[in-house]
XYZ file of C-alpha atoms in Angstrom:
276
model
C -0.083 0.153 0.222
C 1.575 3.906 -0.642
C 1.399 5.646 2.345
C 2.831 9.135 3.157
C 5.612 8.752 5.322
C 5.606 10.931 7.701
C 9.033 12.528 9.916
C 7.693 13.394 13.276
C 11.252 14.899 15.508
C 9.652 14.166 19.241
C 11.066 12.668 22.701
C 8.945 10.470 23.721
C 6.832 10.761 26.905
C 6.039 14.092 26.375
C 9.470 15.307 28.119
C 9.965 17.447 25.579
C 7.911 16.995 22.310
C 8.829 19.151 19.610
C 6.944 17.314 16.581
C 6.036 18.777 13.491
C 3.324 17.855 12.902
C 0.676 21.320 14.279
C -1.017 20.110 17.318
C -5.397 20.703 15.866
C -6.010 24.478 17.872
C -9.671 25.487 19.567
C -10.905 26.617 15.971
C -9.387 24.027 14.024
C -11.367 21.530 15.981
C -14.791 23.828 15.192
C -13.921 23.676 11.682
C -13.413 19.901 11.357
C -17.841 20.060 12.264
C -18.483 21.587 9.103
C -15.763 19.592 7.126
C -16.487 16.321 4.455
C -14.219 14.099 5.752
C -12.321 12.360 2.848
C -10.802 8.516 4.066
C -8.269 7.307 1.243
C -8.144 4.905 -0.199
C -5.580 1.859 -1.056
C -4.487 2.134 -4.629
C -5.739 -1.592 -5.020
C -9.391 -1.404 -5.942
C -9.473 -5.084 -4.165
C -7.744 -4.240 -0.997
C -9.662 -6.182 1.901
C -8.230 -2.552 3.775
C -10.040 -0.360 1.433
C -13.553 -3.019 2.678
C -12.759 -2.540 6.242
C -12.851 0.902 5.913
C -15.724 1.637 3.834
C -17.656 -1.054 6.470
C -16.916 0.956 9.628
C -16.666 4.471 8.261
C -21.058 3.249 7.590
C -21.310 1.943 10.904
C -19.712 4.046 12.842
C -18.864 7.984 11.504
C -21.826 10.884 12.249
C -19.591 13.486 12.732
C -19.377 15.256 9.484
C -20.652 13.829 5.100
C -17.679 11.408 4.275
C -16.422 10.221 1.017
C -14.221 7.824 -0.668
C -10.608 9.109 -2.386
C -7.318 7.740 -4.349
C -3.761 9.316 -3.288
C -3.377 11.656 -6.116
C -7.388 12.798 -5.096
C -6.619 13.760 -2.088
C -2.640 15.530 -3.092
C -5.101 17.790 -5.437
C -7.608 17.921 -2.372
C -5.333 18.701 1.091
C -5.144 22.516 0.396
C -8.105 22.787 1.361
C -10.278 23.144 4.213
C -13.209 22.433 3.888
C -12.679 19.369 3.829
C -10.841 16.653 6.780
C -8.799 13.653 6.155
C -8.313 10.433 7.175
C -5.364 8.572 5.577
C -3.012 5.456 6.444
C 0.873 6.580 6.128
C 4.355 5.420 8.487
C 5.426 7.675 10.758
C 9.529 7.955 11.292
C 10.643 9.232 15.111
C 13.761 10.694 15.399
C 15.382 8.923 17.844
C 14.268 5.544 17.603
C 15.026 3.013 14.755
C 11.249 1.738 14.232
C 8.674 2.715 11.600
C 4.971 3.221 12.771
C 1.728 3.232 11.235
C -1.351 5.410 12.140
C -4.826 6.427 10.425
C -3.846 10.438 10.164
C -6.488 12.049 10.973
C -5.918 15.811 9.838
C -7.449 19.986 8.585
C -7.287 20.436 5.174
C -4.311 23.786 5.367
C -3.762 26.039 2.687
C -0.008 24.154 2.757
C 2.562 21.739 0.800
C 3.528 20.217 4.128
C 1.849 17.482 5.562
C 3.125 18.404 9.052
C 1.190 20.634 9.034
C -2.053 19.716 8.518
C -3.863 20.539 11.965
C -3.333 16.894 13.340
C -7.398 16.410 14.579
C -6.271 12.929 16.739
C -4.467 10.233 14.861
C -3.824 6.932 15.742
C -1.396 4.672 16.077
C -2.216 1.059 14.411
C 1.236 -1.621 14.792
C 4.774 -1.024 13.715
C 5.446 -0.886 9.761
C 6.127 -4.415 9.047
C 3.393 -6.497 11.142
C -0.103 -8.105 9.807
C -2.385 -5.706 9.193
C -5.001 -8.120 10.574
C -3.923 -7.130 14.286
C -5.668 -3.527 13.939
C -8.392 -4.561 11.764
C -10.873 -5.827 13.490
C -10.067 -2.789 16.172
C -10.831 -0.453 13.718
C -14.640 0.593 14.558
C -13.548 2.103 17.720
C -10.520 3.668 16.861
C -12.726 6.195 14.577
C -15.248 6.232 17.490
C -11.699 7.459 19.435
C -11.263 9.712 16.620
C -14.605 11.338 16.603
C -15.091 11.381 20.106
C -11.806 13.468 20.486
C -12.394 16.015 18.680
C -15.511 16.481 20.678
C -14.201 16.300 23.625
C -11.049 16.723 23.279
C -10.141 18.928 26.512
C -11.536 15.581 28.350
C -9.578 12.690 26.667
C -6.601 11.151 26.465
C -4.703 11.267 23.121
C -3.246 7.925 22.188
C -0.102 9.737 20.989
C 1.830 7.587 20.685
C 5.339 11.128 21.967
C 2.505 12.238 25.022
C 1.959 8.767 26.031
C 1.345 8.947 29.659
C 0.608 6.606 32.954
C -3.607 6.496 31.734
C -5.867 5.089 34.185
C -9.347 6.045 34.131
C -12.237 5.830 36.614
C -13.893 3.417 34.883
C -11.430 0.958 34.052
C -12.291 -1.573 36.427
C -16.189 -1.901 36.099
C -15.176 -3.311 32.629
C -14.166 -7.252 31.583
C -11.192 -7.375 29.987
C -11.566 -9.232 27.198
C -7.180 -10.508 26.307
C -6.315 -12.698 23.107
C -4.393 -15.029 25.021
C -1.712 -14.454 22.234
C -0.431 -11.166 23.560
C -0.446 -12.487 27.059
C 2.939 -12.720 29.058
C 3.745 -16.065 29.893
C 2.985 -15.891 33.409
C -0.572 -14.728 32.831
C -1.758 -16.786 30.074
C -4.722 -18.300 32.674
C -7.445 -16.846 33.957
C -6.073 -18.297 37.509
C -2.571 -16.871 37.164
C -4.135 -13.059 35.836
C -6.933 -13.576 38.707
C -4.549 -13.457 41.418
C -2.830 -10.399 40.472
C -5.667 -8.466 38.833
C -9.218 -9.222 40.505
C -11.449 -7.467 38.220
C -13.324 -8.692 35.501
C -11.283 -10.300 32.897
C -11.854 -12.833 29.440
C -9.492 -13.983 27.299
C -11.894 -13.530 22.977
C -11.330 -14.186 20.059
C -11.052 -11.051 17.337
C -14.445 -11.898 15.613
C -16.146 -11.454 19.902
C -14.109 -7.823 20.284
C -14.755 -6.815 16.814
C -18.626 -7.625 17.888
C -18.323 -6.043 21.280
C -16.973 -3.413 19.339
C -20.087 -3.307 16.337
C -21.831 -3.655 19.617
C -21.067 -0.542 21.357
C -21.033 -3.042 24.109
C -20.769 -1.010 27.293
C -19.411 -3.714 28.916
C -16.159 -4.010 28.018
C -13.367 -2.716 27.223
C -10.127 -4.662 24.991
C -6.493 -4.727 23.841
C -4.761 -2.494 21.320
C -0.999 -3.887 22.280
C 1.311 -2.069 19.626
C 4.274 -4.003 19.462
C 6.723 -5.556 16.676
C 5.517 -8.771 16.470
C 8.713 -10.597 15.876
C 9.620 -8.113 12.779
C 12.390 -6.217 14.746
C 14.347 -8.264 17.676
C 14.003 -4.030 19.929
C 11.592 -1.752 20.600
C 9.227 -0.559 22.406
C 5.672 -1.882 23.340
C 2.605 0.299 24.095
C -0.085 -0.491 25.185
C -3.683 0.493 25.849
C -7.007 -0.737 26.960
C -10.094 1.228 24.821
C -13.981 0.599 25.943
C -15.694 -0.837 22.819
C -18.785 1.461 23.748
C -16.442 4.575 22.343
C -13.076 3.948 22.265
C -11.797 5.688 24.502
C -8.570 5.136 26.562
C -9.247 3.278 29.922
C -5.169 2.192 30.969
C -1.563 2.854 29.031
C 1.541 1.799 29.393
C 5.057 1.024 27.438
C 7.849 -0.637 28.144
C 11.618 -1.023 26.087
C 11.964 -5.273 24.848
C 13.950 -7.145 26.732
C 15.570 -11.107 28.001
C 12.516 -9.966 30.272
C 9.900 -7.712 29.186
C 8.663 -9.372 25.972
C 6.679 -7.911 22.880
C 3.247 -9.062 25.085
C 0.831 -7.504 28.444
C 3.143 -7.468 30.700
C 2.735 -9.320 34.318
C 3.189 -5.661 36.047
C 0.729 -4.198 33.329
C -1.939 -5.881 35.355
C -1.058 -5.010 39.028
C -0.659 -1.345 37.163
C -4.013 -0.944 36.958
C -5.292 -3.378 40.009
C -4.033 -0.186 41.565
């Protein structure tokens, strides 16, 4: 898939953020609701991603009218502030060797530099080179998050990696956390082991069950969105978000560097952090 390549010059964790990307201001967020949102499709007309985006936009996109365009049309229209754009992008961060796939969400702006287009609430999806099946089933939640973030930005934790803090929402313990068994650390890959460190509701689910919970906007369910290299590289950082199936909101977030002791999985110490 042809993707935009964006160079974001950042320092992670919000310690010293100096990103070229332009965060949307209040006037930009207000302007969004007057736009038509254009989703940039894969150039392959038979792409599975295209089918997912068309289905999930129909299910979940309610804040603005929307349509689908090609990358060539995006290049023609991106300077027009009557439009907002959803486009898959590969993001390279200066202080890391790895690239990430993002679902970028930006307002049209009279600039030749995509980084100068106001960012309305982009969502990190995965490391570049990993299987897209690891995130496509969660796309509905991402689209809900993006819309809710623009509407209630001051009260919502962003999923922007360079500003990731340890988020913990009061609603977390009231949700049943649905997890993929394959994404668990070996010491917490049974419900009995998890119960010893996290005494709240947890369930091992399938991707299909999680997608259905999102489609149903199940108010009782939350799920894990893990971003890791999935063996494409031997080092890097693992980003972990627990999202609400009802509205895509971030209920918990954490991250760790990959090592022999802390592999690319959801760790026991993550459950301990959630339990507090």
